[in-house]
CSV table of C-alpha atoms in Angstrom, one decimal:
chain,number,residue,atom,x,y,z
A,93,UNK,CA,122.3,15.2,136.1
A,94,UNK,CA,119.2,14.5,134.5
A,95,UNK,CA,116.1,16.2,135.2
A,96,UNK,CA,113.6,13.5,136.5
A,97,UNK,CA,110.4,14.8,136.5
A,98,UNK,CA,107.8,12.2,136.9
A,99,UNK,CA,104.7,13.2,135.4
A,100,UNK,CA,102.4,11.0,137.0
A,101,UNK,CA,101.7,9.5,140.5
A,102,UNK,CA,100.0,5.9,140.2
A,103,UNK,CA,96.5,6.4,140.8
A,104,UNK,CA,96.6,9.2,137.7
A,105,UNK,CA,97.6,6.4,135.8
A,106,UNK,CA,94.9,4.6,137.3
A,107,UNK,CA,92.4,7.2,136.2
A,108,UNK,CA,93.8,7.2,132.7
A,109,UNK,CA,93.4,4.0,132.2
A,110,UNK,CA,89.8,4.2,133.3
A,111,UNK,CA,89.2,7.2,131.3
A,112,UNK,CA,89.8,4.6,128.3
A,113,UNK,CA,86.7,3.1,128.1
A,114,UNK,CA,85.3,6.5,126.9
A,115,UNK,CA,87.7,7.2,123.7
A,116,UNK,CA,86.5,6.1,120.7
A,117,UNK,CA,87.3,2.7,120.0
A,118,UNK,CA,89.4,3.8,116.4
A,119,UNK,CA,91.6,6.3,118.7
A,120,UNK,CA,92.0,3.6,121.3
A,121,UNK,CA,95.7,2.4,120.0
A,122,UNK,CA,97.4,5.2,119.8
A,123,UNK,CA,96.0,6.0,123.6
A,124,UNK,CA,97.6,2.9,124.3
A,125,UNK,CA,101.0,3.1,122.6
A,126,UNK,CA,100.7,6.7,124.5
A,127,UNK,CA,100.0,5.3,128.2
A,128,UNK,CA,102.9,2.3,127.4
A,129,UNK,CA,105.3,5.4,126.8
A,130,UNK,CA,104.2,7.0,130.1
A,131,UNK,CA,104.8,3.1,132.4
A,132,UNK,CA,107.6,2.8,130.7
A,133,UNK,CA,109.4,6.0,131.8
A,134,UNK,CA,108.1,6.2,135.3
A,135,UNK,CA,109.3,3.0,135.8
A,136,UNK,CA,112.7,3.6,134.1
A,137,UNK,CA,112.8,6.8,135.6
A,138,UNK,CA,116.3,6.9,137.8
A,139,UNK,CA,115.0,9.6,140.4
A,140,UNK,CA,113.2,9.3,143.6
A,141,UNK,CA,112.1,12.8,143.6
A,142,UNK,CA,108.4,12.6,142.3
A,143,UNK,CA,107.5,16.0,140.7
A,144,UNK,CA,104.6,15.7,138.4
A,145,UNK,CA,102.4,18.4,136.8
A,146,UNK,CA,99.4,19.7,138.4
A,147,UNK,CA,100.3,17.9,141.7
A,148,UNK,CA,97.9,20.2,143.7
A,149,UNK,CA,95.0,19.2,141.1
A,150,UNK,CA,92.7,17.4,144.0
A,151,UNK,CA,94.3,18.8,147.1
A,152,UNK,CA,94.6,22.8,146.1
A,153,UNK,CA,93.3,23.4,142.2
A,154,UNK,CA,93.3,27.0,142.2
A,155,UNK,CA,97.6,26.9,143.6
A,156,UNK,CA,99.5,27.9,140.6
A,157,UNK,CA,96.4,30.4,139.7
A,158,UNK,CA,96.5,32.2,143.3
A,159,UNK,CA,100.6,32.2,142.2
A,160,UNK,CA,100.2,33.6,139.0
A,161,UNK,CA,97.3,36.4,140.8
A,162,UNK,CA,99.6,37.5,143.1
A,163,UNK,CA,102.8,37.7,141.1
A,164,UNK,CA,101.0,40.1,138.3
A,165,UNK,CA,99.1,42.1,141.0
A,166,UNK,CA,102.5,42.8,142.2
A,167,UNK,CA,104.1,43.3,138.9
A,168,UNK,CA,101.7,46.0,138.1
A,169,UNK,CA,102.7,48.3,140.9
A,170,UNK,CA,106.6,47.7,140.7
A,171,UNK,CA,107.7,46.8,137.3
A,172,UNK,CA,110.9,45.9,139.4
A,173,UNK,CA,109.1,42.7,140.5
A,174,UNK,CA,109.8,39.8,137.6
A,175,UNK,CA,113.6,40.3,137.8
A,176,UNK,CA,113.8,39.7,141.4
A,177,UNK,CA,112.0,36.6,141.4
A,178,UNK,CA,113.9,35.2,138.8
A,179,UNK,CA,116.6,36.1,140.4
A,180,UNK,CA,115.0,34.7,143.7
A,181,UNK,CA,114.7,31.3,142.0
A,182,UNK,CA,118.9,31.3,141.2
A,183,UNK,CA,119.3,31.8,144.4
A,184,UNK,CA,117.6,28.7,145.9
A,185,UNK,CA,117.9,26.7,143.8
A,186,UNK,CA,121.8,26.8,143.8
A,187,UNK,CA,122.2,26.4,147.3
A,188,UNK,CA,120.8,23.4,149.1
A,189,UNK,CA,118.6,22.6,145.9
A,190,UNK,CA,115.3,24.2,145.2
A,191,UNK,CA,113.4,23.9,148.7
A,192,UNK,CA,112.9,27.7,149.8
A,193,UNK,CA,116.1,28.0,151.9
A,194,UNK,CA,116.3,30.7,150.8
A,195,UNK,CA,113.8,32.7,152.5
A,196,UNK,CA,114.3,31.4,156.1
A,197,UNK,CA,115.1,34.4,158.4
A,198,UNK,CA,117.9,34.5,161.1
A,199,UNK,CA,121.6,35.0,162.1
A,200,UNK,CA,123.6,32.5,160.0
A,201,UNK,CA,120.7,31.7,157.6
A,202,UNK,CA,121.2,32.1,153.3
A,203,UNK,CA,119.4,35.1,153.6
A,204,UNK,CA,121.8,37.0,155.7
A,205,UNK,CA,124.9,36.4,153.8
A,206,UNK,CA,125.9,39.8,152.2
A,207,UNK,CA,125.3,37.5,149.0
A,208,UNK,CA,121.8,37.7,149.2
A,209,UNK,CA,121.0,40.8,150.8
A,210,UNK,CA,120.3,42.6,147.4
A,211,UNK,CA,117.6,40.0,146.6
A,212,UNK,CA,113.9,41.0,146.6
A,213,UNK,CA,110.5,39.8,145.5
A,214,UNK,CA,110.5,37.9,149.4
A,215,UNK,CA,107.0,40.4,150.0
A,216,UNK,CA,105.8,38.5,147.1
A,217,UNK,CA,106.3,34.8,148.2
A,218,UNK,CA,105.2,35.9,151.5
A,219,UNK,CA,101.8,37.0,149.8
A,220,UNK,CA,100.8,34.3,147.9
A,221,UNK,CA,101.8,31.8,150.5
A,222,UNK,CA,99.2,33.8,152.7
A,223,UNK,CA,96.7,33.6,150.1
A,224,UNK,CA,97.6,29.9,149.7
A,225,UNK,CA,96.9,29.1,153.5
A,226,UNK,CA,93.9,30.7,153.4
A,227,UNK,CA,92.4,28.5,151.0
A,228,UNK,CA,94.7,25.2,151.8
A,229,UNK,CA,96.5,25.4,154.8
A,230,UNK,CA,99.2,23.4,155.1
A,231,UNK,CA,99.2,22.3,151.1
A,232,UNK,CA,101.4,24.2,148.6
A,233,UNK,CA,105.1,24.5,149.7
A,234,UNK,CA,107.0,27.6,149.3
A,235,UNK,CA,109.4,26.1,147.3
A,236,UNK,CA,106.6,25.3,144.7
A,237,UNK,CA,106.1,28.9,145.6
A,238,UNK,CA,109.1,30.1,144.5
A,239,UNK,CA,109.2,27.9,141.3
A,240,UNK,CA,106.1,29.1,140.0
A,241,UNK,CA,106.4,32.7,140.8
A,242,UNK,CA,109.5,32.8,139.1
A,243,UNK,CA,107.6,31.1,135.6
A,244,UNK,CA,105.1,33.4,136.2
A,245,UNK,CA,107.3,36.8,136.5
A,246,UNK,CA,108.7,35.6,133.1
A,247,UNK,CA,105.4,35.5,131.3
A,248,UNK,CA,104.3,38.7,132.4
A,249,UNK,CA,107.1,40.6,130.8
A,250,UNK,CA,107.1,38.9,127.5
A,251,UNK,CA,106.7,41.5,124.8
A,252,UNK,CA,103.1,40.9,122.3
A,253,UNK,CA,106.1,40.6,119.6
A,254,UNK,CA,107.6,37.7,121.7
A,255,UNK,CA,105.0,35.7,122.6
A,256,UNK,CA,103.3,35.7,119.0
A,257,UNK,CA,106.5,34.1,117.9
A,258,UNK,CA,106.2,31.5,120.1
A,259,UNK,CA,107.0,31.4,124.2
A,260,UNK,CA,107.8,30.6,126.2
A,261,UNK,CA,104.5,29.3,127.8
A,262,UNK,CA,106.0,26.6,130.0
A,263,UNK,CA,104.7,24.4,132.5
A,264,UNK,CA,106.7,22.9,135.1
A,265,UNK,CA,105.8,20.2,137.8
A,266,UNK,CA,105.5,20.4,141.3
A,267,UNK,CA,105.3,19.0,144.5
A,268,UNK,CA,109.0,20.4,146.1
A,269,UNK,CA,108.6,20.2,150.0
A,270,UNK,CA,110.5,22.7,152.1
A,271,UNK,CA,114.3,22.4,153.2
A,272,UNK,CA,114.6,22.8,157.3
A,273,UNK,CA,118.5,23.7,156.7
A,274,UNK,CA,119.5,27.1,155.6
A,275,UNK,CA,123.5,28.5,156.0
A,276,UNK,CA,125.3,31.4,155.0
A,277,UNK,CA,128.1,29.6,154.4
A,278,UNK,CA,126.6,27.5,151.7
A,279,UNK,CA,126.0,30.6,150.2
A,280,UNK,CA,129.3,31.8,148.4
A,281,UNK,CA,130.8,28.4,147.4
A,282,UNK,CA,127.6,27.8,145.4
A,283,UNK,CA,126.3,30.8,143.7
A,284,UNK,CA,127.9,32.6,140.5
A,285,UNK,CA,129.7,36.1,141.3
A,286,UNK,CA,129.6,38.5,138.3
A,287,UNK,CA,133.3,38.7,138.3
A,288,UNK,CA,133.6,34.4,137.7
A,289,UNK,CA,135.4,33.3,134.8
A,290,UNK,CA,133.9,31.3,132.4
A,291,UNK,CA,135.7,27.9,134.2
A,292,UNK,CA,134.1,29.2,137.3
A,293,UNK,CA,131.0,29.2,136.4
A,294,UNK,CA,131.4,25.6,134.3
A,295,UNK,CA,132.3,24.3,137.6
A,296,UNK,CA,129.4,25.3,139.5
A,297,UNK,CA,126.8,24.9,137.0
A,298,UNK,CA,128.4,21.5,136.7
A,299,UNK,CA,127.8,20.6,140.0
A,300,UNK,CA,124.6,21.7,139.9
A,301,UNK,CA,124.1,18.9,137.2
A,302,UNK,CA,123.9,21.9,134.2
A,303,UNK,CA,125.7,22.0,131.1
A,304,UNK,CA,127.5,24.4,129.1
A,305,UNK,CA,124.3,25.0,127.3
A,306,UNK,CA,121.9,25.9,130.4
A,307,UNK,CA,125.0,28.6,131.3
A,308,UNK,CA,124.7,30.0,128.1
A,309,UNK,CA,120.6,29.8,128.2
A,310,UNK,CA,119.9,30.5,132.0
A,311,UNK,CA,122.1,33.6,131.4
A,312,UNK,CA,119.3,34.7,129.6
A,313,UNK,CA,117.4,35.5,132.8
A,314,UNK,CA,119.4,38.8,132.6
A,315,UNK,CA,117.4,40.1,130.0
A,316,UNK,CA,115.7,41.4,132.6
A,317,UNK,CA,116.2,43.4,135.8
A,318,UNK,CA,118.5,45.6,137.5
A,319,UNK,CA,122.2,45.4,139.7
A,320,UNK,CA,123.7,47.6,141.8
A,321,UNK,CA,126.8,49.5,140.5
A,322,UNK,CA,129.3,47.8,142.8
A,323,UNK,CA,128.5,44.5,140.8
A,324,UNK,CA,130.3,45.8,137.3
A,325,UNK,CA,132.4,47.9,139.5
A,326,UNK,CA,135.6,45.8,138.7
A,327,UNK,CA,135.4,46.5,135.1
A,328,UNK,CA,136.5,50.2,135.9
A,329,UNK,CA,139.3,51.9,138.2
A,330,UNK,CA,138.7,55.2,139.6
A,331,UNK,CA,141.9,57.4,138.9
A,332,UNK,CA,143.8,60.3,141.0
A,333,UNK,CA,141.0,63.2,139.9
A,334,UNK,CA,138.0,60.5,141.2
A,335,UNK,CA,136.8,59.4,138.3
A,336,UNK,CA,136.1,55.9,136.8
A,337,UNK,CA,138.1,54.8,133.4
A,338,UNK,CA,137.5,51.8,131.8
A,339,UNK,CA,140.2,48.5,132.1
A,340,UNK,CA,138.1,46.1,130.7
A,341,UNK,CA,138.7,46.2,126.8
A,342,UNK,CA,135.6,43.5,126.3
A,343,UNK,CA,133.0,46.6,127.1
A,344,UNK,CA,131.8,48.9,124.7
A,345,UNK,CA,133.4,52.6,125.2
A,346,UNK,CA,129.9,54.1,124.5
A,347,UNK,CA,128.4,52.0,127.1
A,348,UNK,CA,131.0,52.1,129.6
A,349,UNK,CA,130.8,56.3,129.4
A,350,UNK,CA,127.0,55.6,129.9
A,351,UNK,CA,127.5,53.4,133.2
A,352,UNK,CA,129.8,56.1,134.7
A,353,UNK,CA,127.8,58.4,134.4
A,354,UNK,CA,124.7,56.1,136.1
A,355,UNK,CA,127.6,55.0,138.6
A,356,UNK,CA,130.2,57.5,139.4
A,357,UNK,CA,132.9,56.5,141.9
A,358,UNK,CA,131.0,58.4,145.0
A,359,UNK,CA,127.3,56.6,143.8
A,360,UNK,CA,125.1,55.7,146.3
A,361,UNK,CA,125.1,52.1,147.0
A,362,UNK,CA,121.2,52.5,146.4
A,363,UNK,CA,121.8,53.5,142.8
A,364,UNK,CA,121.1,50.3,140.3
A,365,UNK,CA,121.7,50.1,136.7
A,366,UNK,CA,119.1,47.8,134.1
A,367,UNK,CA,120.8,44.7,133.0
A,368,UNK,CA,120.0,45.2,129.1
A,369,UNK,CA,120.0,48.4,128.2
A,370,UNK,CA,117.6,48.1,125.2
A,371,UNK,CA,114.2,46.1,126.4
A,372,UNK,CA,114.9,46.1,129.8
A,373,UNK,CA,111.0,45.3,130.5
A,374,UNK,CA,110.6,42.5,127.8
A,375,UNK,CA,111.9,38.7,128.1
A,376,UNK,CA,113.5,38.0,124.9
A,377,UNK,CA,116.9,37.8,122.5
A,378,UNK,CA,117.9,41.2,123.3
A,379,UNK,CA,120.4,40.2,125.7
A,380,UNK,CA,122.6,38.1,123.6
A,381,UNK,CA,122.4,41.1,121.1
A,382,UNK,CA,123.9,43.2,123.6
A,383,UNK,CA,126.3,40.4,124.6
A,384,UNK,CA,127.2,40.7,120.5
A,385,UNK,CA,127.5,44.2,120.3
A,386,UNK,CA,129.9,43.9,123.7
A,387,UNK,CA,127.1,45.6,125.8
A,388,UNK,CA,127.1,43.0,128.3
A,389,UNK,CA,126.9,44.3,131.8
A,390,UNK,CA,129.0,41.9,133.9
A,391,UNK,CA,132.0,40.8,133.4
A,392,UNK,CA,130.7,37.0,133.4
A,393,UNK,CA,128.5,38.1,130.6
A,394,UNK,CA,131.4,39.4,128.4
A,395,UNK,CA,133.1,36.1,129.0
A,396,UNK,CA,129.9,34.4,127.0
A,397,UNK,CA,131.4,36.1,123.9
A,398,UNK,CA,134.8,35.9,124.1
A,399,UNK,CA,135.0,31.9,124.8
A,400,UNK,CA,135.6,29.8,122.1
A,401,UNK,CA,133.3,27.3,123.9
A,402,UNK,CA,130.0,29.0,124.1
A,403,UNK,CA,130.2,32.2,121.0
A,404,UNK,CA,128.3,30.3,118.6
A,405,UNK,CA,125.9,29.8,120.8
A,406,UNK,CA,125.5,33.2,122.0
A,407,UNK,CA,125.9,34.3,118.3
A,408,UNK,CA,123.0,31.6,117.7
A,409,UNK,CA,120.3,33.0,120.6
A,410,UNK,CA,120.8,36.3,119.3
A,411,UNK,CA,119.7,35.6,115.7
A,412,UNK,CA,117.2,33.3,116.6
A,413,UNK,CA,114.5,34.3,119.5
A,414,UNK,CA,112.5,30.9,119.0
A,415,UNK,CA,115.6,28.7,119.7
A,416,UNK,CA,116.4,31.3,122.9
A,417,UNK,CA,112.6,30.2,124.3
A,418,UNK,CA,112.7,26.8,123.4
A,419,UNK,CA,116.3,26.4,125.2
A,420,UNK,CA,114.8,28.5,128.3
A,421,UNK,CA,111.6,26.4,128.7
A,422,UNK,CA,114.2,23.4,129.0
A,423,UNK,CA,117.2,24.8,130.5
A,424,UNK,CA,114.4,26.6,133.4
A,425,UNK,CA,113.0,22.7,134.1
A,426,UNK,CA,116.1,21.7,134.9
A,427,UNK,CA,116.9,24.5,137.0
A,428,UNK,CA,114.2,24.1,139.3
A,429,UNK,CA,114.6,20.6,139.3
A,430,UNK,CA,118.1,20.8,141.5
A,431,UNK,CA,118.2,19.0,144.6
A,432,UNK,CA,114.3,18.8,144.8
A,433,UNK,CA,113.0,17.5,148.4
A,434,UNK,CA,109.9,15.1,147.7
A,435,UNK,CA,107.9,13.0,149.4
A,436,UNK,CA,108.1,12.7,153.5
A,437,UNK,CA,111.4,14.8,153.1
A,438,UNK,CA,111.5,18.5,154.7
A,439,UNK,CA,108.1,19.8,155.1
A,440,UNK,CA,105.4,22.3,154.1
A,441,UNK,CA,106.4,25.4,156.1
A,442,UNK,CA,102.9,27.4,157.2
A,443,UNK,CA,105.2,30.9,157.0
A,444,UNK,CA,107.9,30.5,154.2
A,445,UNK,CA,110.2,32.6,156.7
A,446,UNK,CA,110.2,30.2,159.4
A,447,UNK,CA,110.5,26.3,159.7
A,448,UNK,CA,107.4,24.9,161.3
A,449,UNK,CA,109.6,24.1,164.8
């Protein structure tokens, strides 16, 4: 699937091309070439959907800054914070497209399937949708919500090292409208399990219209953030005195001793371990360093490694931090991009827990 994002509704062509008359009549070609590129894909565009950049630019201009507020006032008092709402994103996104299904409350609903109920950052969403409605009620969706949070959470933990060598600082387009149908059992058949095989996960990122790439790139996202024990549990069997040995030859010995001890076999199911080890607060490489040096937390990350299809690529992200942004940047546009609901479909919930009725 290709991402259609399209950048601009007609009457901000309208204004661009009105905004000619005051460029310079030397620099007026290349404006022109410029705006011919534009027509020409908006009008070849294949999608319906109409997501465009700064869509809440006349109708709510402060949005994606009362986002951003809220996401690192929260960050700031629970470092915990970025991972979940990147985690939050996955997690709509992949089920019923990117429309804040997600957060609806209720027997039956996406949110009560034992998938989801280790997902956080919902207090957040909830906040800056408040703060949204005070200023433009009924306006920004808490899909867009969800989208932007989730770019924002990744900027705030990107290390001084990583952003003076280059990113990501990405922009992504809005106007998503909010899904009215949210089921447990869409949960399960459409979200990744850390146990999957590497054709598991191809087939569902497939679906999803991702390729083997954005596997290999979104996987990223675990750079950051925390899981509870029971999700690498598999890669260890407790034996007849209680204690957990290691079955899975693809995890380093070092790092599997340092897991048990995190996660004995009698741990609280309360107990979470970080997902890289090394910069567990910083967005960057380090992950696919850690996939290298077989320090990969989930069995799904191991796989990354071990198959033919994607090592040079994981080899290549951990060598080369500015490719890993510039793939993110891409691979995260296309991620939010699943399954968007534009135009008169769904609606602009006024509580992102609750359809409007």
């Amino acid at each position: 699937m290709a991402v259609c994002v399209c950048s601009l509704p007609k009457k901000a062509l309208k204004n661009l091309l009105m905004e000619t008359n005051s460029v310079p009549s030397s620099a007026r070609p290349h404006l022109y070439s410029f705006l011919a590129l534009v027509l020409l894909y908006v009008v070849s565009s294949p999608c319906s959907a109409s997501l465009f950049f700064n869509f809440y630019g006349a109708s709510c201009p402060a949005a994606e800054l009362i986002v951003s507020n809220t996401v690192r006032s929260a960050s700031s008092s629970d470092p915990t914070i970025p991972g979940k709402l990147v985690r939050l994103v996955f997690h709509d996104c992949f089920v019923e497209g990117c429309d804040a299904s997600v957060l609806l409350q209720g027997n039956g609903t996406e949110r009560s399937d034992p998938g989801n109920t280790s997902l956080g950052g919902f207090q957040v969403i909830d906040s800056a949708k408040r703060n949204l409605e005070m200023f433009c009620p009924g306006t920004v969706s808490c899909a867009d919500v969800v989208a932007l949070a989730a770019r924002d959470a990744v900027a705030i933990v990107i290390s001084l090292i990583a952003l003076l060598s280059g990113g990501p600082q990405l922009q992504i387009p809005t106007g998503r409208r909010d899904g009215r149908v949210s089921a447990a059992a869409n949960v399960r058949p459409n979200i990744i399990d850390t146990t999957f095989t590497m054709n598991e996960m191809i087939n569902i990122f497939t679906a999803k219209g991702l390729s083997l790439e954005d596997l290999v790139v979104l996987s990223g996202a675990h750079t950051i953030g925390s899981a509870h024990c029971s999700a690498f549990r598999d890669r260890f069997q407790e034996n007849s005195k209680g204690k957990l040995t290691l079955i899975d030859s693809s995890l380093d010995k070092k790092y599997a001793n340092e897991l048990t001890q995190r996660c004995p076999a009698d741990a609280s199911v309360s107990i979470t371990v970080v997902n890289d080890p090394e910069t567990s607060s910083s967005f960057d490489n380090q992950y696919y360093r850690n996939l290298v040096a077989r320090k990969g937390l989930f069995q799904s990350d191991s796989v990354l490694l071990d198959d033919n299809r994607t090592r040079n690529l994981v080899e290549d992200l951990a060598n080369d931090q500015g490719r890993f942004f510039e793939s993110w940047s891409q691979s995260f546009l296309k991620l939010t991009s699943i399954g968007v609901k534009t135009g008169e479909e769904g609606e602009i919930r006024q509580s992102c827990s609750m359809t409007n009725g």
